[in-house]
Coordinates of C-alpha atoms and ligand atoms in Angstrom, one line a residue:
M1015 CA -28.9 -17.2 -12.9
T1016 CA -26.6 -19.8 -14.5
L1017 CA -23.2 -19.2 -16.0
T1018 CA -24.6 -19.3 -19.5
D1019 CA -26.6 -16.1 -18.6
I1020 CA -23.4 -14.2 -17.8
E1021 CA -21.9 -12.0 -20.4
P1022 CA -18.2 -12.7 -20.9
F1023 CA -15.9 -9.9 -19.8
T1024 CA -14.6 -7.6 -22.4
V1025 CA -12.1 -4.6 -22.1
Q1026 CA -13.8 -1.2 -22.5
R1027 CA -11.5 1.2 -24.3
P1028 CA -11.7 4.9 -25.0
A1029 CA -11.9 6.2 -28.5
A1030 CA -8.7 8.1 -27.9
G1031 CA -6.2 7.1 -25.2
Q1032 CA -5.4 9.6 -22.4
D1033 CA -2.3 11.7 -23.1
P1034 CA -0.5 12.5 -19.9
S1035 CA 2.5 14.0 -21.7
A1036 CA 1.7 17.6 -20.6
E1037 CA 1.7 16.5 -17.0
V1038 CA 4.9 14.4 -17.0
P1039 CA 7.4 15.8 -14.4
P1040 CA 11.0 16.6 -15.3
A1041 CA 13.2 13.6 -15.8
G1042 CA 15.8 13.6 -13.0
H1043 CA 16.2 12.9 -9.3
F1044 CA 14.8 15.5 -6.9
I1045 CA 17.6 16.4 -4.6
G1046 CA 18.0 19.4 -2.3
G1047 CA 14.8 21.1 -3.7
S1048 CA 15.5 20.8 -7.4
F1049 CA 15.7 18.2 -10.2
V1050 CA 19.2 17.0 -11.1
P1051 CA 20.4 14.6 -13.7
G1052 CA 21.4 11.1 -12.6
S1053 CA 25.1 10.3 -12.3
G1054 CA 24.7 7.3 -14.7
A1055 CA 23.5 7.1 -18.3
D1056 CA 20.9 4.3 -17.9
T1057 CA 17.2 5.1 -17.9
I1058 CA 14.0 3.1 -17.2
D1059 CA 11.0 3.1 -19.4
V1060 CA 7.7 4.0 -17.7
V1061 CA 4.8 2.1 -19.4
D1062 CA 1.0 2.7 -19.4
P1063 CA -0.2 -0.8 -18.6
A1064 CA -3.6 -0.3 -20.4
T1065 CA -1.9 0.5 -23.7
E1066 CA 1.6 -0.8 -23.3
N1067 CA 2.9 2.5 -24.6
V1068 CA 6.1 4.1 -23.1
I1069 CA 4.9 7.4 -21.5
A1070 CA 8.2 8.6 -19.9
Q1071 CA 11.7 7.7 -19.0
V1072 CA 13.4 8.2 -15.7
P1073 CA 17.0 7.8 -14.6
A1074 CA 18.1 4.4 -13.3
G1075 CA 19.7 5.9 -10.1
T1076 CA 23.0 4.8 -8.7
A1077 CA 24.5 4.5 -5.2
A1078 CA 26.2 7.9 -5.9
D1079 CA 22.8 9.5 -6.5
V1080 CA 21.5 8.1 -3.2
D1081 CA 24.6 9.5 -1.4
A1082 CA 24.0 12.9 -2.9
A1083 CA 20.4 12.8 -1.7
V1084 CA 21.4 11.7 1.8
E1085 CA 23.9 14.6 2.0
A1086 CA 21.1 17.0 1.1
A1087 CA 18.7 15.4 3.6
L1088 CA 21.2 15.4 6.4
A1089 CA 21.9 19.1 5.9
A1090 CA 18.2 20.0 5.7
Q1091 CA 17.2 17.8 8.7
K1092 CA 19.3 19.9 11.2
S1093 CA 17.1 22.9 10.9
W1094 CA 13.9 21.0 10.1
G1095 CA 14.3 18.9 13.2
A1096 CA 14.6 22.0 15.3
T1097 CA 11.3 23.5 14.1
T1098 CA 8.3 23.5 16.3
P1099 CA 5.4 21.1 15.7
K1100 CA 3.3 24.2 14.7
E1101 CA 5.8 25.1 11.9
R1102 CA 6.0 21.5 10.6
S1103 CA 2.2 21.4 10.7
E1104 CA 2.0 24.4 8.5
V1105 CA 4.3 22.8 5.9
L1106 CA 2.3 19.6 5.9
A1107 CA -1.0 21.5 5.5
R1108 CA 0.6 23.4 2.6
I1109 CA 1.5 20.1 0.9
A1110 CA -2.1 18.9 1.3
N1111 CA -3.4 22.2 -0.2
I1112 CA -0.9 21.9 -3.1
I1113 CA -2.0 18.3 -3.9
E1114 CA -5.7 19.4 -3.7
A1115 CA -5.1 22.2 -6.1
N1116 CA -3.4 19.9 -8.5
R1117 CA -5.5 16.8 -8.0
E1118 CA -6.5 16.4 -11.7
S1119 CA -3.0 16.4 -12.9
L1120 CA -2.0 13.8 -10.3
E1121 CA -5.0 11.7 -11.0
L1122 CA -4.2 11.7 -14.8
L1123 CA -0.6 10.8 -14.2
E1124 CA -1.4 8.1 -11.7
S1125 CA -4.0 6.5 -13.9
A1126 CA -1.8 6.6 -17.0
N1127 CA 1.1 5.0 -15.1
T1128 CA -1.0 2.3 -13.3
G1129 CA -4.1 1.8 -15.5
K1130 CA -6.3 2.6 -12.5
P1131 CA -9.9 3.5 -13.1
R1132 CA -11.0 7.0 -12.2
A1133 CA -12.8 6.0 -9.0
V1134 CA -9.6 4.4 -7.7
V1135 CA -7.3 7.3 -8.5
E1136 CA -9.8 9.8 -7.0
D1137 CA -9.8 7.8 -3.8
D1138 CA -6.0 7.6 -3.9
V1139 CA -5.6 11.3 -4.2
S1140 CA -8.3 12.1 -1.6
S1141 CA -6.7 9.8 0.8
T1142 CA -3.3 11.3 0.1
I1143 CA -4.6 14.8 0.9
D1144 CA -6.3 13.5 4.1
T1145 CA -3.0 11.8 5.2
F1146 CA -1.1 15.1 5.0
R1147 CA -4.0 16.9 6.8
F1148 CA -4.2 14.3 9.5
M1149 CA -0.4 14.4 10.1
A1150 CA -0.5 18.2 10.1
G1151 CA -2.8 18.0 13.1
A1152 CA -1.4 14.9 14.7
C1153 CA 2.2 16.3 14.9
R1154 CA 0.9 19.0 17.3
T1155 CA -0.4 16.4 19.7
L1156 CA 2.9 14.5 20.0
T1157 CA 3.8 14.1 23.7
S1158 CA 5.9 11.9 25.7
L1159 CA 5.6 10.6 29.3
A1160 CA 5.5 13.5 31.8
G1161 CA 8.8 14.1 33.5
G1162 CA 9.2 13.5 37.2
D1163 CA 11.5 12.7 40.1
Y1164 CA 12.1 8.9 40.0
A1165 CA 15.5 8.9 41.7
T1166 CA 16.3 11.0 44.8
G1167 CA 17.6 14.4 43.8
H1168 CA 17.1 13.7 40.1
T1169 CA 14.5 15.1 37.7
S1170 CA 13.8 13.2 34.6
V1171 CA 12.7 14.9 31.4
I1172 CA 11.6 12.7 28.4
L1173 CA 12.2 14.3 25.0
R1174 CA 10.7 13.0 21.8
E1175 CA 13.0 13.6 18.9
A1176 CA 13.3 12.9 15.1
V1177 CA 15.4 9.9 14.2
G1178 CA 17.2 11.8 11.4
V1179 CA 17.2 10.9 7.7
V1180 CA 14.7 8.2 6.8
G1181 CA 15.0 6.1 3.6
V1182 CA 11.7 5.1 2.0
I1183 CA 11.0 2.5 -0.6
T1184 CA 7.5 2.4 -2.1
P1185 CA 5.6 -0.2 -4.3
W1186 CA 3.7 0.3 -7.6
N1187 CA 0.1 -0.5 -6.4
Y1188 CA -0.6 2.8 -4.7
P1189 CA 2.4 5.0 -5.7
L1190 CA 1.3 8.4 -4.4
L1191 CA -0.7 7.2 -1.4
M1192 CA 2.1 4.9 -0.2
A1193 CA 4.5 7.8 -0.5
A1194 CA 2.1 9.9 1.5
W1195 CA 1.7 7.3 4.2
K1196 CA 5.5 7.5 4.8
V1197 CA 6.4 11.0 4.0
A1198 CA 3.7 12.7 6.1
P1199 CA 4.5 11.2 9.4
I1200 CA 8.2 11.2 8.7
L1201 CA 8.2 14.9 8.1
A1202 CA 5.7 15.5 10.9
A1203 CA 8.2 14.0 13.4
G1204 CA 11.0 16.3 12.2
N1205 CA 12.9 13.9 9.9
S1206 CA 14.0 14.3 6.4
V1207 CA 13.3 11.8 3.6
V1208 CA 15.1 10.1 0.7
L1209 CA 12.4 8.2 -1.2
K1210 CA 12.7 5.6 -4.0
P1211 CA 9.5 5.1 -5.8
S1212 CA 8.8 1.8 -7.6
E1213 CA 10.8 1.8 -10.9
Q1214 CA 7.4 1.0 -12.6
T1215 CA 5.5 3.9 -11.2
P1216 CA 7.7 6.9 -10.4
L1217 CA 5.6 9.6 -12.0
S1218 CA 3.2 10.8 -9.4
T1219 CA 5.9 10.9 -6.7
L1220 CA 8.1 13.0 -9.0
K1221 CA 5.1 15.2 -9.8
L1222 CA 4.6 15.7 -6.1
A1223 CA 8.2 16.8 -5.8
E1224 CA 7.8 19.2 -8.8
L1225 CA 4.7 20.7 -7.2
V1226 CA 6.2 21.2 -3.7
A1227 CA 9.6 22.5 -4.9
G1228 CA 10.2 25.9 -3.5
Q1229 CA 7.1 25.6 -1.2
I1230 CA 8.7 23.5 1.5
P1231 CA 12.3 23.7 2.9
D1232 CA 14.8 22.4 0.4
G1233 CA 16.2 19.0 1.1
I1234 CA 13.6 17.6 3.5
F1235 CA 12.0 15.6 0.7
N1236 CA 14.2 14.0 -1.9
V1237 CA 13.4 11.4 -4.6
V1238 CA 15.9 9.1 -6.3
T1239 CA 14.4 6.9 -9.0
G1240 CA 15.8 3.5 -9.9
H1241 CA 15.9 -0.2 -9.2
G1242 CA 15.6 -1.9 -5.8
R1243 CA 18.9 -3.7 -6.2
T1244 CA 20.8 -0.5 -6.6
V1245 CA 18.9 2.5 -5.1
G1246 CA 16.9 0.5 -2.6
Q1247 CA 20.0 -1.4 -1.6
R1248 CA 21.9 1.8 -1.0
L1249 CA 19.1 3.2 1.1
A1250 CA 19.2 0.1 3.3
E1251 CA 23.0 0.2 3.7
H1252 CA 23.8 3.9 3.9
P1253 CA 25.4 4.5 7.3
A1254 CA 23.9 8.0 7.7
I1255 CA 20.3 6.8 7.2
A1256 CA 18.8 6.2 10.6
L1257 CA 15.7 4.2 9.6
V1258 CA 14.5 2.5 6.4
A1259 CA 10.8 2.0 5.7
L1260 CA 9.6 -0.3 2.8
T1261 CA 6.2 -1.1 1.5
G1262 CA 6.5 -4.1 -0.8
S1263 CA 6.8 -7.8 -1.1
V1264 CA 8.1 -10.1 1.6
V1265 CA 11.3 -10.9 -0.4
S1266 CA 12.2 -7.2 -0.7
G1267 CA 11.5 -6.7 3.0
Q1268 CA 13.8 -9.5 3.9
A1269 CA 16.5 -8.1 1.7
V1270 CA 16.2 -4.6 3.2
A1271 CA 16.1 -6.0 6.8
E1272 CA 19.2 -8.1 6.2
T1273 CA 21.2 -5.2 4.8
A1274 CA 19.9 -2.7 7.4
A1275 CA 21.2 -5.1 10.1
R1276 CA 24.8 -4.3 9.2
T1277 CA 24.4 -0.7 10.3
V1278 CA 21.9 -1.6 13.1
K1279 CA 19.4 0.6 11.3
R1280 CA 15.8 0.7 12.4
V1281 CA 13.5 -1.0 9.9
H1282 CA 9.8 -0.5 9.2
L1283 CA 8.1 -3.0 6.9
E1284 CA 4.6 -3.1 5.3
L1285 CA 4.7 -6.3 3.3
G1286 CA 2.3 -8.6 1.5
G1287 CA -1.0 -10.1 2.6
K1288 CA -3.6 -12.8 1.9
A1289 CA -6.6 -11.6 3.7
P1290 CA -9.1 -14.3 4.8
V1291 CA -12.8 -13.4 4.7
V1292 CA -14.6 -15.6 7.2
V1293 CA -18.3 -15.8 6.5
F1294 CA -20.4 -17.4 9.3
P1295 CA -23.8 -19.0 8.6
D1296 CA -25.8 -16.2 10.3
A1297 CA -24.1 -13.5 8.2
D1298 CA -25.9 -11.2 5.8
L1299 CA -24.7 -13.2 2.7
A1300 CA -25.7 -10.5 0.2
A1301 CA -23.7 -7.9 2.1
A1302 CA -20.7 -10.3 2.4
A1303 CA -20.8 -11.0 -1.4
A1304 CA -21.1 -7.3 -2.2
G1305 CA -18.2 -6.6 0.3
V1306 CA -16.0 -9.1 -1.5
R1307 CA -17.0 -7.7 -4.9
N1308 CA -15.6 -4.3 -3.7
A1309 CA -12.7 -5.3 -1.5
G1310 CA -11.5 -8.3 -3.5
F1311 CA -11.4 -6.5 -6.8
W1312 CA -10.6 -2.9 -5.9
N1313 CA -7.5 -1.9 -7.9
A1314 CA -7.9 -5.2 -9.8
G1315 CA -7.0 -7.1 -6.6
Q1316 CA -3.6 -5.5 -6.6
D1317 CA -4.0 -4.6 -2.9
C1318 CA -2.2 -6.0 0.1
G1319 CA -5.5 -6.1 2.0
A1320 CA -7.6 -7.5 -0.8
A1321 CA -10.5 -9.7 0.3
C1322 CA -9.1 -12.6 -1.8
R1323 CA -9.5 -15.7 0.3
V1324 CA -13.1 -16.5 1.4
L1325 CA -13.7 -19.1 4.1
V1326 CA -17.5 -19.7 4.2
H1327 CA -19.5 -22.1 6.4
E1328 CA -20.4 -25.2 4.5
S1329 CA -24.1 -24.8 5.2
V1330 CA -24.3 -21.5 3.2
A1331 CA -21.4 -22.0 0.8
E1332 CA -23.6 -22.7 -2.2
E1333 CA -25.8 -19.7 -1.7
F1334 CA -22.9 -17.4 -0.9
T1335 CA -21.0 -18.5 -4.0
R1336 CA -24.0 -17.9 -6.2
L1337 CA -24.4 -14.4 -4.8
L1338 CA -20.7 -13.7 -5.2
V1339 CA -20.6 -14.9 -8.8
Q1340 CA -23.6 -12.7 -9.6
E1341 CA -21.9 -9.7 -8.0
V1342 CA -18.6 -10.3 -9.9
S1343 CA -20.4 -10.8 -13.2
T1344 CA -21.3 -7.1 -13.1
L1345 CA -17.7 -5.8 -12.8
A1346 CA -16.7 -3.5 -15.7
V1347 CA -13.2 -4.1 -17.0
G1348 CA -11.5 -1.4 -19.0
A1349 CA -8.8 1.3 -19.6
P1350 CA -9.2 4.3 -17.4
G1351 CA -10.2 6.7 -20.2
A1352 CA -13.2 4.5 -21.1
G1353 CA -15.4 6.2 -18.6
D1354 CA -16.5 6.4 -15.0
G1355 CA -18.2 3.0 -15.2
V1356 CA -14.9 1.2 -15.4
E1357 CA -14.0 -0.7 -12.2
I1358 CA -11.2 -3.1 -13.1
G1359 CA -8.0 -1.9 -14.8
P1360 CA -5.0 -4.0 -16.0
M1361 CA -2.2 -5.7 -14.1
I1362 CA 0.7 -3.3 -13.6
S1363 CA 3.2 -4.9 -16.0
R1364 CA 3.8 -7.7 -18.5
P1365 CA 5.8 -9.8 -15.9
H1366 CA 3.0 -9.4 -13.3
F1367 CA 0.4 -10.3 -15.9
E1368 CA 2.3 -13.4 -16.7
R1369 CA 2.6 -14.3 -13.0
V1370 CA -1.2 -14.1 -12.6
R1371 CA -1.8 -15.9 -15.8
A1372 CA 0.5 -18.7 -14.6
A1373 CA -1.4 -18.9 -11.2
L1374 CA -4.7 -19.3 -13.0
A1375 CA -3.3 -22.0 -15.3
E1376 CA -1.8 -23.9 -12.3
A1377 CA -5.1 -23.7 -10.5
K1378 CA -7.0 -25.1 -13.4
A1379 CA -4.4 -27.8 -14.0
A1380 CA -4.9 -28.8 -10.3
G1381 CA -8.6 -29.3 -11.1
L1382 CA -10.0 -26.2 -9.5
H1383 CA -13.2 -24.8 -10.8
A1384 CA -13.5 -21.2 -12.0
A1385 CA -17.1 -20.3 -11.2
I1386 CA -16.5 -17.2 -13.2
G1387 CA -13.6 -15.7 -15.2
G1388 CA -10.3 -17.5 -15.1
N1389 CA -8.8 -16.2 -18.3
V1390 CA -6.7 -13.4 -19.6
L1391 CA -8.3 -10.7 -21.8
Q1392 CA -7.4 -9.5 -25.3
G1393 CA -4.6 -6.8 -25.3
P1394 CA -3.2 -4.3 -25.7
G1395 CA -2.9 -4.0 -22.0
Y1396 CA -2.5 -6.5 -19.2
F1397 CA -6.1 -7.3 -18.5
I1398 CA -7.3 -10.4 -16.6
E1399 CA -10.9 -11.5 -16.1
P1400 CA -12.4 -11.1 -12.6
T1401 CA -12.2 -14.6 -11.3
V1402 CA -13.8 -16.7 -8.5
F1403 CA -12.6 -20.2 -7.8
S1404 CA -15.2 -22.2 -5.8
N1405 CA -14.9 -25.3 -3.7
V1406 CA -11.2 -24.7 -3.2
P1407 CA -9.7 -27.4 -1.0
A1408 CA -7.7 -26.5 2.2
G1409 CA -4.1 -25.8 1.4
A1410 CA -4.6 -25.2 -2.3
D1411 CA -1.7 -23.2 -3.7
I1412 CA -3.8 -20.4 -5.1
A1413 CA -5.4 -19.8 -1.7
S1414 CA -2.0 -19.8 0.1
H1415 CA 0.1 -17.3 -1.9
E1416 CA -0.5 -13.7 -2.7
I1417 CA -1.7 -13.6 -6.4
F1418 CA -2.2 -9.8 -6.4
G1419 CA -4.8 -9.9 -9.2
P1420 CA -8.6 -10.0 -9.6
V1421 CA -8.8 -13.5 -8.2
V1422 CA -10.9 -14.7 -5.2
T1423 CA -11.0 -18.2 -3.9
V1424 CA -13.8 -19.8 -1.9
E1425 CA -13.1 -22.5 0.7
T1426 CA -15.5 -24.0 3.3
F1427 CA -15.3 -24.7 7.0
G1428 CA -17.5 -26.7 9.4
S1429 CA -16.9 -25.2 12.8
T1430 CA -15.7 -21.9 14.3
E1431 CA -12.5 -23.5 15.6
E1432 CA -11.8 -24.8 12.1
A1433 CA -12.5 -21.3 10.6
I1434 CA -10.0 -19.7 13.0
T1435 CA -7.3 -22.3 12.5
R1436 CA -7.6 -22.2 8.7
A1437 CA -7.7 -18.4 8.6
N1438 CA -4.5 -18.2 10.6
E1439 CA -2.8 -20.9 8.5
T1440 CA -1.0 -18.4 6.3
P1441 CA 2.5 -16.9 6.5
Y1442 CA 0.9 -13.4 6.3
G1443 CA -0.8 -11.4 9.0
L1444 CA -1.9 -8.1 7.5
S1445 CA -5.7 -8.1 7.5
A1446 CA -8.8 -10.2 7.7
S1447 CA -12.6 -9.9 7.9
V1448 CA -15.4 -11.6 9.8
W1449 CA -19.0 -11.6 8.6
T1450 CA -21.6 -12.4 11.3
R1451 CA -24.5 -10.9 13.1
D1452 CA -23.6 -12.8 16.4
S1453 CA -22.2 -10.3 18.9
A1454 CA -20.0 -12.9 20.7
L1455 CA -18.5 -14.1 17.4
S1456 CA -17.9 -10.5 16.3
L1457 CA -15.5 -9.9 19.2
N1458 CA -14.2 -13.4 20.0
V1459 CA -13.2 -14.3 16.4
P1460 CA -11.2 -11.1 15.7
K1461 CA -9.4 -11.6 19.0
A1462 CA -8.3 -15.1 17.9
L1463 CA -7.2 -14.0 14.4
D1464 CA -3.5 -13.2 13.9
F1465 CA -3.8 -10.1 11.7
G1466 CA -3.0 -6.4 12.2
T1467 CA -6.5 -5.3 11.1
V1468 CA -9.7 -7.3 11.4
W1469 CA -12.9 -5.9 10.1
V1470 CA -16.4 -7.1 11.1
N1471 CA -19.0 -7.0 8.4
S1472 CA -16.7 -4.8 6.3
H1473 CA -13.4 -5.0 4.5
L1474 CA -10.8 -2.6 3.3
V1475 CA -12.2 0.5 5.0
L1476 CA -9.3 2.6 6.2
A1477 CA -9.0 5.9 8.2
C1478 CA -6.0 8.0 9.1
E1479 CA -6.8 7.9 12.8
V1480 CA -6.3 4.1 13.0
P1481 CA -3.1 2.1 12.5
W1482 CA -2.3 -0.1 9.5
G1483 CA 0.3 -2.8 9.5
G1484 CA 0.9 -6.5 9.8
F1485 CA 2.0 -9.4 11.9
K1486 CA 4.1 -12.4 10.9
G1487 CA 5.3 -12.3 7.3
S1488 CA 3.4 -9.1 6.6
G1489 CA 6.1 -7.2 8.5
Y1490 CA 6.2 -4.8 11.5
G1491 CA 5.8 -1.1 12.1
R1492 CA 2.6 0.9 11.6
D1493 CA 1.4 3.3 9.0
L1494 CA -1.2 6.0 9.7
S1495 CA -2.4 7.2 13.1
L1496 CA -0.3 8.4 16.1
Y1497 CA 1.5 5.0 16.0
A1498 CA 3.2 6.0 12.8
L1499 CA 4.5 9.1 14.6
D1500 CA 5.8 6.8 17.3
D1501 CA 7.6 4.6 14.7
F1502 CA 9.3 7.6 13.0
S1503 CA 10.5 9.3 16.2
R1504 CA 12.6 8.4 19.2
T1505 CA 12.5 9.1 22.9
K1506 CA 15.4 10.4 24.9
H1507 CA 15.6 10.5 28.7
V1508 CA 17.5 13.5 30.2
M1509 CA 18.1 13.1 34.0
I1510 CA 19.2 16.2 35.9
N1511 CA 20.9 15.8 39.3
H1512 CA 19.7 18.8 41.3
G1513 CA 20.6 17.3 44.7
A1514 CA 23.4 18.4 47.0
Ligands
NAD2922 P1 8.3 -5.1 -4.6 O1 8.8 -5.7 -3.3 O2 8.7 -5.8 -5.9 O3 8.9 -3.7 -4.7 C1 8.6 -2.7 -3.7 C2 9.8 -1.7 -3.7 O4 10.9 -2.4 -3.2 C3 10.1 -1.2 -5.1 O5 10.4 0.2 -5.0 C4 11.3 -2.0 -5.4 O6 12.2 -1.4 -6.3 C5 12.0 -2.1 -4.1 N1 12.9 -3.3 -3.9 C6 12.9 -4.5 -4.6 N2 13.9 -5.2 -4.2 C7 14.6 -4.5 -3.3 C8 15.8 -4.7 -2.6 N3 16.5 -5.9 -2.7 N4 16.3 -3.8 -1.7 C9 15.6 -2.6 -1.6 N5 14.5 -2.3 -2.3 C10 14.0 -3.3 -3.1 O7 6.8 -4.9 -4.4 P2 5.8 -4.4 -5.5 O8 5.6 -5.5 -6.5 O9 6.1 -3.1 -6.0 O10 4.4 -4.2 -4.6 C11 3.6 -5.2 -4.4 C12 3.9 -5.8 -3.0 O11 3.7 -4.7 -2.0 C13 2.9 -6.8 -2.6 O12 3.5 -7.9 -1.9 C14 1.9 -6.1 -1.6 O13 1.2 -6.9 -0.8 C15 2.9 -5.2 -1.0 N6 2.2 -4.0 -0.4 C16 2.0 -4.0 1.0 C17 1.3 -2.9 1.6 C18 1.1 -2.9 3.1 O14 0.6 -1.8 3.5 N7 1.4 -3.9 3.8 C19 0.8 -1.9 0.8 C20 1.0 -2.0 -0.6 C21 1.7 -3.0 -1.2

C-alpha cells in the first residue's frame, strides 16, 4: 500500500446532532446533599466540541462557595468517618448500582460534553461502575500492622483512620472516570470530598451528584464548579482540607503543591505523560502496530497514558511504520452521534485544538515527515487527522512534549541500552510499553524503565486491582488498587502502658 491508496480522513456526522438537554443536571453547586446557587453571578459556558454549540452553563464558583462546601464536608465526615467498613461498602455499592441504572444518561452527557465516540463513553462508564464496586469490596479488607508488645509493659495498637476532608480537582479527558478514581477510595476510607470538575466538562460529575442525592449521606460528596485559579486554588489552600488530589497537567500540579505546602497539606498528583512504546526486532510487529492504533488514538490521543512515542529498532523500523500507517488509515473520525463505527472524536476545546494544530505546524516546519495525517479537519468541531510522524530524530520537540492529540511519532534505536536511555529521556514517568518475544528483555527492560506502569506486548490495559500513577514529572500518589486506600487514609499508633 502506498500513501496514494489511502483515503483522506473526513469527519462523519449524524443527520441530527444529539440533544442532551433532557439529561443536563441542575445548574448549581452540589453542597450538603442538594444543589445551591453560586455566590457569584459569573457562569461558564459548557460546549459540545463536536458541534461547538453551548449545551449548558454552570456557575463560576468562588472561594466562598468552596468554604461552604468544606463546612458541609467537615460536618458530614464526623459521622461518615465513624461508620464501619461494611456500612461504607454498602453506600459505595449503591452508588455503583445507581450509575449502572442510569448509564445511558451518563453516556449521552459525557459524549455531548467531550465529543467521545460511543465505545469510549461506554468504557468510561463501565470502568466507573467497576471502580465503585472494587472499592466497595476493598474497603472491607483494609488492615494495618497487627498490634503487639514492642516496649516492655506497653501494647501497641495501630489504627487506620480517614484523613478528613479531601479536595479533588479533575481534568476534562475522562471527567466521570477520573472523579470515580478519586471519590471511590476517598469515601471508602471514611473521608468526605469536595470536588471541582474541569470547567470544560462538569456535566457528568454534576449528574452523578443529582443521581446520588438523597441516596448517600448528605455532605460526604460535594461538587463546586469553576476555574482552577479560583475554586482549585481555594481547595489547595483551605486550612480545613487535609489532602488535595489533582489529576491534570504538570503546571497545575506544581501550582497545587506549592499552595498546599503553606498549610502542610498532603498532596496526591496524577499528571501528564509521554509514553514510550519500545519495539524490539523480535516483536510481533503487526500486534505492536495494532496496539499503537488502539492505545495511541483512544480518546483521540487525549490520554495521559497514550502510546504516542514509538522507539523501534532500526532493522524493523520501515516494516513497522508501514504496518502502523496501514492501521491508522482505517481509523474512523467523527461526531459521536454518527454511529458505532466512529473511533476518533474532536479535541476538547478550541484552545486545545489550536495547540495541537501549532504542534503539527512546528513539526512540519522542522522538516518532519507526516507518514499519514498531519492536518486539521473541516469544522464545525475541533477535529484533527490521525497522524504518524516517521523517522523522527532524537530530541525532536514533538516527541518530547505531551501533545494530547491523535499524533504518534516514530523514532529508531540501535541497541537495547540506547532504547532504555532514550525511553527514559523524558521529564514524565507515567507509563511505557515494551514489545518483544524475548523472555529476558520482557523483564529486564521494564525494570530499567522509569515509569509507574510498564506493559509488555500491550498498552493502556487497566484494572482496578492494580495501581496507576507516575514517577518524576508525572507526579506521585496512586489511583486504583489498595494503594489508593493507603494514600487516602492515615495510620495512628496508640501505645498503652499496662506495666506496674
Ligand atoms: P489542567 O491541568 O488544565 O486542568 C486539570 C484541573 O486542574 C482542572 O479542573 C483545572 O481547572 C484545574 N486547575 C488548573 N489550574 C489550577 C490551579 N492553579 N490550581 C488548582 N487547580 C487548577 O489539565 P487538563 O487539560 O484538564 O487535563 C489534561 C492533563 O491531565 C494532561 O496533562 C494529562 O496528561 C493529565 N491527566 C493525567 C492523568 C493521570 O492519571 N496521570 C489522567 C488524566 C489526565
